[in-house]
Short mmCIF file of C-alpha atoms in Angstrom, two decimals:
data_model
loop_
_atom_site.label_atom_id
_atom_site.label_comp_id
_atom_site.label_asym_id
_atom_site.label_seq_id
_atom_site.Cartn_x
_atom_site.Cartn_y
_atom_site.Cartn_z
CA UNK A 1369 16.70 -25.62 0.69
CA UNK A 1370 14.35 -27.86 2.25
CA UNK A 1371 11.83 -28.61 -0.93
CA UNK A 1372 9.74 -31.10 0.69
CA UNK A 1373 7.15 -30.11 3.83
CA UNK A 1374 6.75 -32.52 6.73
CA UNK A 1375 4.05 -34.80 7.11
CA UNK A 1376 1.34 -33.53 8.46
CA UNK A 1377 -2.55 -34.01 9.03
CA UNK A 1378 -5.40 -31.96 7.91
CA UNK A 1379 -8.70 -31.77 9.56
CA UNK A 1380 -11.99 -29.62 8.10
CA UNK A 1381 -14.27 -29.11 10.55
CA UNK A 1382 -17.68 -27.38 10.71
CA UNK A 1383 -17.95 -25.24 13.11
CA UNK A 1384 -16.26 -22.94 15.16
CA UNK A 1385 -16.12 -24.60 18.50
CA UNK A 1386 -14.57 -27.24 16.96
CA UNK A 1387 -11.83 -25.76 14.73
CA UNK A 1388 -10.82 -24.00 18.27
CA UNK A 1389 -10.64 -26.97 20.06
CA UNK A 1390 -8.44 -28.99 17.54
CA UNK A 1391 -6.28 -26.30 16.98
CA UNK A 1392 -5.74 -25.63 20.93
CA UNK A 1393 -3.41 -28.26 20.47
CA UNK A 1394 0.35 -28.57 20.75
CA UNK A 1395 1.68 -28.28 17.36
CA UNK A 1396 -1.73 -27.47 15.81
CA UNK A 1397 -2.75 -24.03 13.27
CA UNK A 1398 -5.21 -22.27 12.13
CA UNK A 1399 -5.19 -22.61 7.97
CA UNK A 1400 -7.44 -20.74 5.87
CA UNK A 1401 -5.46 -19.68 2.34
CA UNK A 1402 -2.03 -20.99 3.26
CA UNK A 1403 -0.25 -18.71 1.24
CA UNK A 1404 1.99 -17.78 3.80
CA UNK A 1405 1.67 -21.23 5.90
CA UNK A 1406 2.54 -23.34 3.25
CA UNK A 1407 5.55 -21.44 2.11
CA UNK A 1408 7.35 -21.26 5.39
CA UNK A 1409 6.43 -25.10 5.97
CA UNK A 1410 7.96 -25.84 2.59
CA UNK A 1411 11.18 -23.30 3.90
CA UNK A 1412 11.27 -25.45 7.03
CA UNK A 1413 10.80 -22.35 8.85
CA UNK A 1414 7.83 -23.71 11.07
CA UNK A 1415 6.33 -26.89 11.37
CA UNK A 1416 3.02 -28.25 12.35
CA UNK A 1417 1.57 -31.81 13.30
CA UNK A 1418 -1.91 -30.71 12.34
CA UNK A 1419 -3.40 -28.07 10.30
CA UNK A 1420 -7.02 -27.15 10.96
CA UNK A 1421 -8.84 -25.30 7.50
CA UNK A 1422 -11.35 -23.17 8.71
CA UNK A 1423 -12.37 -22.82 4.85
CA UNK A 1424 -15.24 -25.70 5.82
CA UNK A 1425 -16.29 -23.77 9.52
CA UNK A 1426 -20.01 -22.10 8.87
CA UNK A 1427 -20.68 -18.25 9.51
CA UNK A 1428 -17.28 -16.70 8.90
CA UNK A 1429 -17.68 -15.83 5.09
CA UNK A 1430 -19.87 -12.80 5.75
CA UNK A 1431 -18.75 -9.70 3.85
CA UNK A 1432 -20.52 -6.26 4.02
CA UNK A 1433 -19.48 -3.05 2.12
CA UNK A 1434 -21.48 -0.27 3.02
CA UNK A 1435 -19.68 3.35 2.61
CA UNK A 1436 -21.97 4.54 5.63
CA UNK A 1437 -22.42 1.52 7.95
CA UNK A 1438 -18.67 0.14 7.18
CA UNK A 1439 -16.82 -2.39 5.61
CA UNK A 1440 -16.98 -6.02 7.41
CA UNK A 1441 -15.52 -9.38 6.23
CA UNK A 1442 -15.33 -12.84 7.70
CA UNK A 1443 -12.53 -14.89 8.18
CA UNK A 1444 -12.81 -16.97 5.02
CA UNK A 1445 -13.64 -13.66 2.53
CA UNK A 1446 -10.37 -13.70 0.11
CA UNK A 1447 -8.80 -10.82 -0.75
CA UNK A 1448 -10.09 -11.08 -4.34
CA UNK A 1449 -13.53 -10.43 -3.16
CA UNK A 1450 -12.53 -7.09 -1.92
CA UNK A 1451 -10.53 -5.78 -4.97
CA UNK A 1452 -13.77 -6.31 -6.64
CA UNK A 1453 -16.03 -4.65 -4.81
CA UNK A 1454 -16.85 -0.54 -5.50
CA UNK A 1455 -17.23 0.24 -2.26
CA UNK A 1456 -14.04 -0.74 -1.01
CA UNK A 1457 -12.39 0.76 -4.14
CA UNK A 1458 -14.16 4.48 -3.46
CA UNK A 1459 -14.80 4.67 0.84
CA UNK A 1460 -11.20 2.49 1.77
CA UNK A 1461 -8.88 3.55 -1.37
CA UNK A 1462 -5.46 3.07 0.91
CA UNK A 1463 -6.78 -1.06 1.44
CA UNK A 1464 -8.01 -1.76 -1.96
CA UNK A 1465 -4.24 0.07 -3.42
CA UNK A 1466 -2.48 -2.41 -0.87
CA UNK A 1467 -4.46 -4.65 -2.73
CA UNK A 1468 -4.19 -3.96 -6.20
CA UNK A 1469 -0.41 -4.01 -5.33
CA UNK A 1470 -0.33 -7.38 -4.45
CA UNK A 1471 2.42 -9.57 -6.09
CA UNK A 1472 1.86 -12.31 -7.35
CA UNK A 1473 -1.59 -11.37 -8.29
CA UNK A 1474 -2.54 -14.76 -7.89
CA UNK A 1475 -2.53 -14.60 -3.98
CA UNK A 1476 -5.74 -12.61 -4.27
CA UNK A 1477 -7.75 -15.30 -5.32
CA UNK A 1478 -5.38 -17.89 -3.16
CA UNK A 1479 -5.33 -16.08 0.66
CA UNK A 1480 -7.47 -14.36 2.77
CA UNK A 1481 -7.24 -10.64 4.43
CA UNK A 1482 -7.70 -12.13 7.83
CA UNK A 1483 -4.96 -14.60 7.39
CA UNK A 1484 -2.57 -12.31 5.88
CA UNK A 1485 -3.39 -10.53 9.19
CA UNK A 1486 -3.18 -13.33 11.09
CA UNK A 1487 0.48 -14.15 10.03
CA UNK A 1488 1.79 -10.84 10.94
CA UNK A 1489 4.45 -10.80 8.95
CA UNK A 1490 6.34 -7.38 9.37
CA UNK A 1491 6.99 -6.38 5.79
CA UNK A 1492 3.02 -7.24 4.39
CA UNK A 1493 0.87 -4.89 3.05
CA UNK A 1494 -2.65 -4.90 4.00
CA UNK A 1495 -2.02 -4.71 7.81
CA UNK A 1496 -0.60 -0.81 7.45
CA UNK A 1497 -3.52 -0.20 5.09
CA UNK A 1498 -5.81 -1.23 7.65
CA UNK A 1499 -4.46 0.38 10.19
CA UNK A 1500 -4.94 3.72 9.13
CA UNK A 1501 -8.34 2.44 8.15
CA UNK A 1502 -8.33 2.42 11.87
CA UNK A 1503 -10.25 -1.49 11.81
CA UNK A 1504 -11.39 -3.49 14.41
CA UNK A 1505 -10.51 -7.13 15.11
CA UNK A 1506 -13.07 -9.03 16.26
CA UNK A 1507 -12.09 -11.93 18.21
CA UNK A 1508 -13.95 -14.96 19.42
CA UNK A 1509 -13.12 -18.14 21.55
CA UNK A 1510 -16.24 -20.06 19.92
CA UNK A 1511 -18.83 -19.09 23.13
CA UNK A 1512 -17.64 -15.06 23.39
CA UNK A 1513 -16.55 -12.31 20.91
CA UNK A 1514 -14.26 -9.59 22.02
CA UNK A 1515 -13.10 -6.53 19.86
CA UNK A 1516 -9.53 -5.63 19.65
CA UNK A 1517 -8.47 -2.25 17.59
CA UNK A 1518 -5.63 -3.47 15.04
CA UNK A 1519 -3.15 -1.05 16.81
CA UNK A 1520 -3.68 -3.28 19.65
CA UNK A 1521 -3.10 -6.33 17.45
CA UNK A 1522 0.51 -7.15 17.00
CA UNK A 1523 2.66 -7.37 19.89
CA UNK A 1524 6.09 -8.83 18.80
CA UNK A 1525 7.56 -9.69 15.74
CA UNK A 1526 5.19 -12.59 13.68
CA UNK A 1527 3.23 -12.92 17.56
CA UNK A 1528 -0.32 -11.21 17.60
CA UNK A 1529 -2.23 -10.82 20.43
CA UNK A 1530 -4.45 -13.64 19.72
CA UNK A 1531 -4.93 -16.41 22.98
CA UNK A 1532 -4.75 -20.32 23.00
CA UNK A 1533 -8.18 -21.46 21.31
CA UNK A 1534 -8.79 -18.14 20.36
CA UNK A 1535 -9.47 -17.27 16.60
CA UNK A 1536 -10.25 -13.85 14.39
CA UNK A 1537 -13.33 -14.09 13.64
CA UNK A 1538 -14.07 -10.78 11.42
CA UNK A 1539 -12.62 -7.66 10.82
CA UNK A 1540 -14.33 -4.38 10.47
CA UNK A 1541 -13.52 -1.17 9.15
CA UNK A 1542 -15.40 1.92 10.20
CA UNK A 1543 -16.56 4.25 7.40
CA UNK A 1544 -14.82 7.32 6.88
CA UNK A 1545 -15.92 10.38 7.30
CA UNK A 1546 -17.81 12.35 4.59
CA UNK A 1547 -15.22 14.34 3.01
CA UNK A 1548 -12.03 12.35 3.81
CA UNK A 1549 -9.45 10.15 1.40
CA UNK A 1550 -6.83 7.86 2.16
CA UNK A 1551 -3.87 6.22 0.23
CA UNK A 1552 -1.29 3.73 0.41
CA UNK A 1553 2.14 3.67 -1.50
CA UNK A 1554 4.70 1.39 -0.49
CA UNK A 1555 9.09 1.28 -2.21
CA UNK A 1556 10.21 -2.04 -2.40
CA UNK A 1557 12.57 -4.21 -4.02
CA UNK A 1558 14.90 -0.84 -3.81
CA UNK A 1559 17.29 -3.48 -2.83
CA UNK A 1560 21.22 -2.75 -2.34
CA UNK A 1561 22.52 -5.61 -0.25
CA UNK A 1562 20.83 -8.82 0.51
CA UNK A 1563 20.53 -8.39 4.03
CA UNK A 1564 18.91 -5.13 3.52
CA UNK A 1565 15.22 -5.12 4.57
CA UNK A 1566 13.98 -3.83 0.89
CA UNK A 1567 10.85 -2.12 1.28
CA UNK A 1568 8.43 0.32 3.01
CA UNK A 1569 5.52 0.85 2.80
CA UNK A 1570 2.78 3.83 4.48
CA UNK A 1571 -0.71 4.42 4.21
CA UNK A 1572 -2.52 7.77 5.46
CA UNK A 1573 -6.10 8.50 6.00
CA UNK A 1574 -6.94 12.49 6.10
CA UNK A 1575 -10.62 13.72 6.37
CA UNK A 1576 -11.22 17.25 5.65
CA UNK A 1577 -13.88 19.97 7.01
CA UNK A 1578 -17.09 20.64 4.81
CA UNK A 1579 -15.33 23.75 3.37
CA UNK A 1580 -12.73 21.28 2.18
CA UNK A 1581 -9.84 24.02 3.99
CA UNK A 1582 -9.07 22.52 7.47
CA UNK A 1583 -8.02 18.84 8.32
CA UNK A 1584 -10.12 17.61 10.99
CA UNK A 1585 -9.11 13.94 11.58
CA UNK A 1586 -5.64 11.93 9.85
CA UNK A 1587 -3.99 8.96 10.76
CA UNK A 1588 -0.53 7.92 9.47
CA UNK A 1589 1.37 5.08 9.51
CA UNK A 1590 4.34 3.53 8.41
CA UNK A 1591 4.84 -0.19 7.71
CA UNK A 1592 7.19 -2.44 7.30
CA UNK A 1593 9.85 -1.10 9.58
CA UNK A 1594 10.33 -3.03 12.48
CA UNK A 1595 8.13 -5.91 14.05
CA UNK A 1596 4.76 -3.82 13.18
CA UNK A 1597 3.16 -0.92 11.58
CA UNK A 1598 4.11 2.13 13.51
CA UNK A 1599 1.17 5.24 13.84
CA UNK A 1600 2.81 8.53 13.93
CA UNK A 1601 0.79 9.74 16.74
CA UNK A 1602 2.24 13.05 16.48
CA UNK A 1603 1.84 13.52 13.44
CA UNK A 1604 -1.68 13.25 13.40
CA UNK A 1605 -2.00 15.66 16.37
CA UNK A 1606 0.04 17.85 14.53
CA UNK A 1607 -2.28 17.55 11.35
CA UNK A 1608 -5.99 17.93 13.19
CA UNK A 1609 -6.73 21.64 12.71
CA UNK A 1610 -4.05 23.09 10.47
CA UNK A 1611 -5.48 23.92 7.33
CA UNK A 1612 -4.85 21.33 4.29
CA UNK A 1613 -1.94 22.22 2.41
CA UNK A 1614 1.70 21.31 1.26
CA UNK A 1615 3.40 23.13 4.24
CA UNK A 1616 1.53 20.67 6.75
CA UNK A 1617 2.04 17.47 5.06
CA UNK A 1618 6.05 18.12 5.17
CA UNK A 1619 5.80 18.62 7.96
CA UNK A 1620 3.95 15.61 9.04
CA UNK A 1621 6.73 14.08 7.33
CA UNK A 1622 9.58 15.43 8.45
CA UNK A 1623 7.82 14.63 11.93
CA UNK A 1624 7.42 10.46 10.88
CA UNK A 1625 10.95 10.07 9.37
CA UNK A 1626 12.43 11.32 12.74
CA UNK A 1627 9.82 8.97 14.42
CA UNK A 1628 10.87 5.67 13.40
CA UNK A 1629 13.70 4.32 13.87
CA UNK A 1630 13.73 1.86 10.63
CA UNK A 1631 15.48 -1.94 11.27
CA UNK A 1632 18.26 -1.97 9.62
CA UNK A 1633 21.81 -3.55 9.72
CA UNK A 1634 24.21 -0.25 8.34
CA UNK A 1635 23.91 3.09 9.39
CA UNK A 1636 23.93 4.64 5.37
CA UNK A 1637 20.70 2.03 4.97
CA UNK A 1638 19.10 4.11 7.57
CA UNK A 1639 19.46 7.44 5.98
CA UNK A 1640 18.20 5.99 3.01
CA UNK A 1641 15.65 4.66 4.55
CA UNK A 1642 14.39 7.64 6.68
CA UNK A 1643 14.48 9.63 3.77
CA UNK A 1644 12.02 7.35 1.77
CA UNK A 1645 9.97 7.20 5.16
CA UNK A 1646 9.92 11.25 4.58
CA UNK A 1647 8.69 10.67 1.00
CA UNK A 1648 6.11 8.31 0.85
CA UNK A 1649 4.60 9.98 4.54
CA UNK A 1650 4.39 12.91 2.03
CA UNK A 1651 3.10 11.65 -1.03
CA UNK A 1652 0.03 9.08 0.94
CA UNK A 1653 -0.64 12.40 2.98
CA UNK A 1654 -1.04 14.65 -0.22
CA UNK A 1655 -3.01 11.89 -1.99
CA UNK A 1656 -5.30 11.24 0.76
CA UNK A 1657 -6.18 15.06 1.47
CA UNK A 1658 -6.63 14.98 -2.34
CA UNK A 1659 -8.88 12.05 -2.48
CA UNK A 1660 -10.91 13.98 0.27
CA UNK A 1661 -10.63 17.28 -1.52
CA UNK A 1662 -12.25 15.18 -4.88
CA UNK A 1663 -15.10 13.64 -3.47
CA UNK A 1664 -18.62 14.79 -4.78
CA UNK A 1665 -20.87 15.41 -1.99
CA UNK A 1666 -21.95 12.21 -0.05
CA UNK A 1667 -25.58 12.67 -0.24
CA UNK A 1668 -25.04 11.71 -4.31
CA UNK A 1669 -23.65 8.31 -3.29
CA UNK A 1670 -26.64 7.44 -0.61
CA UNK A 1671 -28.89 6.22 -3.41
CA UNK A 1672 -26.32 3.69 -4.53
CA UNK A 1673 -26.01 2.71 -1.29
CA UNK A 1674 -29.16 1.55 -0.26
CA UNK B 219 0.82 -41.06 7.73
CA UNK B 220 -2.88 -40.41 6.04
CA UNK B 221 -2.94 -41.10 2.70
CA UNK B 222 -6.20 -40.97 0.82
CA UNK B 223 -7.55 -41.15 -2.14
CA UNK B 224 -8.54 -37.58 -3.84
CA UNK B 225 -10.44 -36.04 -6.61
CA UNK B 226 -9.35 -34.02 -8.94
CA UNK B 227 -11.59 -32.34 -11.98
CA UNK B 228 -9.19 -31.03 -14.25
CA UNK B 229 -9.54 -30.23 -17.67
CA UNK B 230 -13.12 -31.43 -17.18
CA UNK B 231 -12.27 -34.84 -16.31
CA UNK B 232 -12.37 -36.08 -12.75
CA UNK B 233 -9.01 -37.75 -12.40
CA UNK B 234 -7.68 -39.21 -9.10
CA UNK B 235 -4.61 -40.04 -7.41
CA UNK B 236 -3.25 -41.05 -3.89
CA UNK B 237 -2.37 -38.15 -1.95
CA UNK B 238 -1.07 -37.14 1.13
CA UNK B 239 -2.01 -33.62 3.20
CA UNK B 240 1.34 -32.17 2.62
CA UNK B 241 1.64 -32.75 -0.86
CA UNK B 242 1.03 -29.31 -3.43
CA UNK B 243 -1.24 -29.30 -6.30
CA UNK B 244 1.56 -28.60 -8.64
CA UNK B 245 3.86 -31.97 -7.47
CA UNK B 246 0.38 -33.52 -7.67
CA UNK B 247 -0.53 -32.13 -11.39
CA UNK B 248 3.11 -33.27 -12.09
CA UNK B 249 3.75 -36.62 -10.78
CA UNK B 250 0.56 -38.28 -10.16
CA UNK B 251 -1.51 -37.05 -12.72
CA UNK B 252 1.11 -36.93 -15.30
CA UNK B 253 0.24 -33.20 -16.56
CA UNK B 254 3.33 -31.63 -16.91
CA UNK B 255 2.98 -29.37 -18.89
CA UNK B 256 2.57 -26.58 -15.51
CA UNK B 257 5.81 -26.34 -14.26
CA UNK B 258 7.53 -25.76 -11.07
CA UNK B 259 10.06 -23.10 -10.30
CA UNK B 260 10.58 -20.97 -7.70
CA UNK B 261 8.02 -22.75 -5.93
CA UNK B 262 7.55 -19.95 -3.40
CA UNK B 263 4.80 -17.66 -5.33
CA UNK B 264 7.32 -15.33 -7.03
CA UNK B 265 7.34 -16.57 -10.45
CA UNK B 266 3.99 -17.89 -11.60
CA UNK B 267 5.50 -20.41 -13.82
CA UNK B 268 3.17 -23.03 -12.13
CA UNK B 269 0.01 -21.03 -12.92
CA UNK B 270 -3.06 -23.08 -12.90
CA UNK B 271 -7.07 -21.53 -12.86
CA UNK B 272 -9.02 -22.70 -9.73
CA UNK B 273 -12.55 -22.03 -10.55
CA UNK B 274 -11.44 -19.61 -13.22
CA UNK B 275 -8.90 -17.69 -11.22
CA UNK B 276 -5.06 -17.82 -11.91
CA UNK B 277 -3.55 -19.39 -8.58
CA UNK B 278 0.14 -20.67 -7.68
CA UNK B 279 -0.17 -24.39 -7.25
CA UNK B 280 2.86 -24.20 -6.10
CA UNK B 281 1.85 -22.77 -2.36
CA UNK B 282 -2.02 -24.47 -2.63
CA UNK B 283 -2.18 -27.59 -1.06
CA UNK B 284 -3.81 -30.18 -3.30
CA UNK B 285 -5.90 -31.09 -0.92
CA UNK B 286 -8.16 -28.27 -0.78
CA UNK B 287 -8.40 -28.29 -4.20
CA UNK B 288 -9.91 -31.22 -4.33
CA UNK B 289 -13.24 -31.10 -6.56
CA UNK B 290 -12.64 -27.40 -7.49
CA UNK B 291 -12.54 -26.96 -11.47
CA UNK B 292 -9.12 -26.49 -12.53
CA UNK B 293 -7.54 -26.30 -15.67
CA UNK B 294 -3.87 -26.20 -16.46
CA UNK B 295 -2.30 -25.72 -20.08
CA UNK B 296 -3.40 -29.06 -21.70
CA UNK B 297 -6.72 -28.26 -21.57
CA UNK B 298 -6.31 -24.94 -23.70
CA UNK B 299 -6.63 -27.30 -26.79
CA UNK B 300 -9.59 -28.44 -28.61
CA UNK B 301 -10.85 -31.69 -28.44
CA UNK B 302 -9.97 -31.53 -32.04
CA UNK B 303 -6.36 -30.62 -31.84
CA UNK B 304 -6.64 -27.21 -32.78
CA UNK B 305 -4.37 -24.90 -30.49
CA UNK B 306 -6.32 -22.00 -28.54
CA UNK B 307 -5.93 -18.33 -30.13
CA UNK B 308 -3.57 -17.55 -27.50
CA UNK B 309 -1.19 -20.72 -28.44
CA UNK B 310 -1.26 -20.04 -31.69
CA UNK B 311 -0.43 -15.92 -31.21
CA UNK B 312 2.44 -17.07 -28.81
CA UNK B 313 3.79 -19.39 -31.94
CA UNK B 314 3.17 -16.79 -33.98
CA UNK B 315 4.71 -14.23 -32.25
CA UNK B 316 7.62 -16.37 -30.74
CA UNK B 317 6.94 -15.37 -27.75
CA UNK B 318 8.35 -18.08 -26.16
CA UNK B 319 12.15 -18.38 -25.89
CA UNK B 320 13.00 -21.35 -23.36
CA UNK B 321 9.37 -21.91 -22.66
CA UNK B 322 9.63 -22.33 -18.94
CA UNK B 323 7.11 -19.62 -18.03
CA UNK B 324 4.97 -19.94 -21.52
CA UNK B 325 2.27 -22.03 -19.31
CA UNK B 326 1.85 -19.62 -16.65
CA UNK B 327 1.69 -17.05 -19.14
CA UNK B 328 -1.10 -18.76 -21.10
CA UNK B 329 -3.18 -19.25 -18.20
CA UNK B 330 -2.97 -16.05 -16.69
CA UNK B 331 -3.73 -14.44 -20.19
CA UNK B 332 -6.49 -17.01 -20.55
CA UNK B 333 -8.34 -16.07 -17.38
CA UNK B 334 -7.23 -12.05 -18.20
CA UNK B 335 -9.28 -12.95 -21.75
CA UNK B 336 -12.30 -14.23 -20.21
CA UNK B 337 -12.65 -11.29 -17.45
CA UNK B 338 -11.75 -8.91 -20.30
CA UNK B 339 -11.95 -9.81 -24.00
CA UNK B 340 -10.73 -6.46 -24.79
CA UNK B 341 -7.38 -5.37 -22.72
CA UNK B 342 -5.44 -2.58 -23.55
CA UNK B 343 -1.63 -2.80 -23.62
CA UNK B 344 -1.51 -1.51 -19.83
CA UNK B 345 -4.80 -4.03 -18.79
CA UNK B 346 -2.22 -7.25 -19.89
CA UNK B 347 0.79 -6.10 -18.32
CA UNK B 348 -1.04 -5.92 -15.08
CA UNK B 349 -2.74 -9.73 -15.69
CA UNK B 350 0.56 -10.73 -16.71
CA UNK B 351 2.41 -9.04 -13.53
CA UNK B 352 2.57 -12.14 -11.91
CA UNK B 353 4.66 -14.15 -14.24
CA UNK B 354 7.87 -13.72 -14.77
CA UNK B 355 10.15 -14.36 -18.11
CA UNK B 356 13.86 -14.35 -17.65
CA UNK B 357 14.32 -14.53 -21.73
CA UNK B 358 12.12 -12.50 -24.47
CA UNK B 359 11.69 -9.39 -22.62
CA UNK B 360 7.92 -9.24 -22.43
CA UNK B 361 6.81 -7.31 -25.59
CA UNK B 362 6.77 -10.50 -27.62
CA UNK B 363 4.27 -11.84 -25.43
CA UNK B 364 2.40 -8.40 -24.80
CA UNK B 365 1.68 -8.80 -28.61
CA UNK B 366 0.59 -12.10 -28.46
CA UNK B 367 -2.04 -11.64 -25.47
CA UNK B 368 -3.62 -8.27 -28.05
CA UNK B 369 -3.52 -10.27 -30.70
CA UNK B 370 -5.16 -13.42 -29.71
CA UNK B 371 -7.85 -11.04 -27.86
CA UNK B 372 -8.43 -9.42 -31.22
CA UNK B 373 -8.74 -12.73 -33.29
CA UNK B 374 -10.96 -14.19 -30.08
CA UNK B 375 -13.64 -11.09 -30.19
CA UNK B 376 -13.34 -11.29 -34.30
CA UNK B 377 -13.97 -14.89 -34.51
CA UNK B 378 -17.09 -14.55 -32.21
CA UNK B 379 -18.34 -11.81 -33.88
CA UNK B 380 -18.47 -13.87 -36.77
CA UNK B 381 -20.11 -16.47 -34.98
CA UNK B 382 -22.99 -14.34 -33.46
#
């Protein structure tokens, strides 16, 4: 067990242009937290001649929570800021429970949502809570910005989309409708053989006419199953219109356990597994609609908001 | 390759000690600056034995690089003591208590609860297991030291009310 990480340096610049350019180079990163960085350098898993902190780079600590105009947060914004914020806690319920889930607690106040993004590891958290957040990543190369939905994001396992000298800048989340909730619930550590991959995890988002009877927008997705989080686009087709009760969320779920395939290495882990992919698609999906069917009407939140 | 010179404030006192980029703030706490009273573990942010507070938040030193904690505020366990020797109400409750068994995780524990304390002076049972989720005790069980977070809270709020 390598104990000891290779030598490397570590720059802080100021601004963006800069960052980008030092970390265009061979062996170079991006370093904002480190939680994840530092532990897989300490692993040996990677290594890197140069780490670049972008803690030090001006303009990316922004952070907006509006429950009409959206949330938005900057690259250096840690994840503690958002479990404390109301907004986040009442508009995007499914990202602040990935959140308050967190474990160790400590890496809220230690990493940032943007780099937990960033190191798209398959089995974290607040990337399937975002996605049925349905957020925006907003990219920029230090002279343009372009805008990237999440789903769009990932494109292998631990690779993102993200170019040479290209950096995420901010993220933002669209509000949700007025009468909509969404949840997140994750299994883990259900562990039966080491090799196992030990956990799941699924968030939902389901908004709800103004008569509270008919669903008229959900996302669901499951994480945590292969090299992303998977949307169960037929699902949610199979959701918009029907009218918001127990009948259509099992079915929703029977529909995303026989959508994923999960990784795994023995067929009886796989039944297992689909069967907990049934459950929890069930359980975020009746929490959600009952987050939605909870909510006091907007217009008594707007004077908060302003 | 770059060593430097860096800055620590712990405990309230700047100390300093020659560093290099890859070293973490625990081995740094440890070896350099002779605190060693934080320990190291798992050393991979599962077992918050090596719990310090960064600007009043618990962190894992153990996966923060020291240098970017360079002239933050950090405390670690020593500095729970009065200048006059007199243990902090949490100490004291974990003595009193034994909530310590092997004492491996009891500094991690006390900082957690410490910065749990000062963001809530009055947990409930439920409020500490959830600050104290992140550290992990292989030998009392957790109850012992449950009890000891409530009842240092309680002697805490009744000695300042005395105060005030």
């Amino acid at each position: 067990m390598g104990r000891v990480i290779q030598p490397f340096e570590f720059v802080e610049p100021s601004t963006i242009d800069e960052a980008l350019g030092l970390a265009a180079a061979e062996g170079s990163r991006l370093f904002a937290g480190g939680c994840e960085l530092v532990l897989s350098m300490r692993r040996g898993e990677v290594r890197y001649r140069r780490l670049v902190s972008i803690m030090g780079v001006g303009g990316l600590g922004g952070f907006r929570a509006h429950p009409k105009h959206g949330l938005e947060f900057g690259a250096q914004v840690k994840i503690r800021q958002l479990a404390n914020h109301i907004w986040v806690g009442k508009r995007w319920a499914a990202l602040h429970e990935a959140i308050e889930q967190l474990h160790p607690p400590h890496i809220m106040n230690m990493g940032t949502v943007v780099g937990n993004l960033c190191s798209a590891v398959p089995y974290y958290d607040l990337p399937t809570s975002l996605y049925a957040h349905r957020a925006v990543i907003r990219i920029g190369d230090g002279r343009s910005d372009r805008e990237l939905p999440i789903d769009d994001f990932y494109i292998g396992p631990r690779m993102t989309a993200l170019g040479r000298g290209e950096m995420v800048t901010s993220i933002f989340v669209p509000p949700p409708l007025a009468d909509a909730g969404s949840a997140f619930k994750k299994i883990y550590k259900a562990r039966r053989r080491s090799n196992d991959l030990h956990k799941i995890n699924a968030a939902a988002y389901v908004a709800l006419d103004a008569d509270k009877e008919t669903i008229v927008d959900a996302t669901l997705v499951i994480g945590s199953v292969g090299a992303k989080p998977v949307r169960i686009a037929k699902a949610e087709t199979v959701l918009r219109g029907q009218s918001a009760g127990h009948a259509a969320y099992e079915a929703a779920a029977e529909i995303a356990a026989k959508a994923v395939e999960p990784m795994t290495d023995a067929a009886w882990v796989e039944e297992i597994r689909s069967e907990w992919i049934r459950l929890l698609a069930r359980d975020v999906l009746e929490q959600a609609a009952s987050r939605a069917r909870s909510r006091h009407d907007p217009a008594e939140d707007a004077h908060l908001a302003f | 390759m770059a060593r430097q010179i860096g800055s620590f404030k712990i405990n309230g006192r700047v100390r300093e000690a020659i560093i290099e980029p890859q070293m973490l703030l625990v081995d740094v706490i440890r070896e350099k600056i002779g605190l060693t009273g934080t320990k190291r573990a798992c050393a991979s942010g599962n077992c918050g034995a090596c719990t310090v507070l960064v600007e009043g938040l618990p962190v894992c030193s153990c996966l923060t690089l020291a240098i970017t904690a360079q002239n933050k505020d950090i405390r670690t366990v020593e500095g729970l003591r009065a200048a006059d020797g007199e243990l902090h109400p949490l100490q004291q409750a974990f003595i009193d208590h034994c909530a310590s068994q092997c004492g491996f995780c009891t500094a991690g524990m006390l900082m957690s609860a410490t910065a749990l304390l000062e963001a809530n002076p009055r947990p409930t049972r439920d409020d500490v297991n959830r600050g104290l989720s992140g550290n992990v005790c292989r030998c009392t069980g957790y109850v012992k030291i449950v009890d000891a977070v409530l009842d240092a809270a309680q002697k805490i709020v009744a000695a300042r009310e005395v105060t005030a």
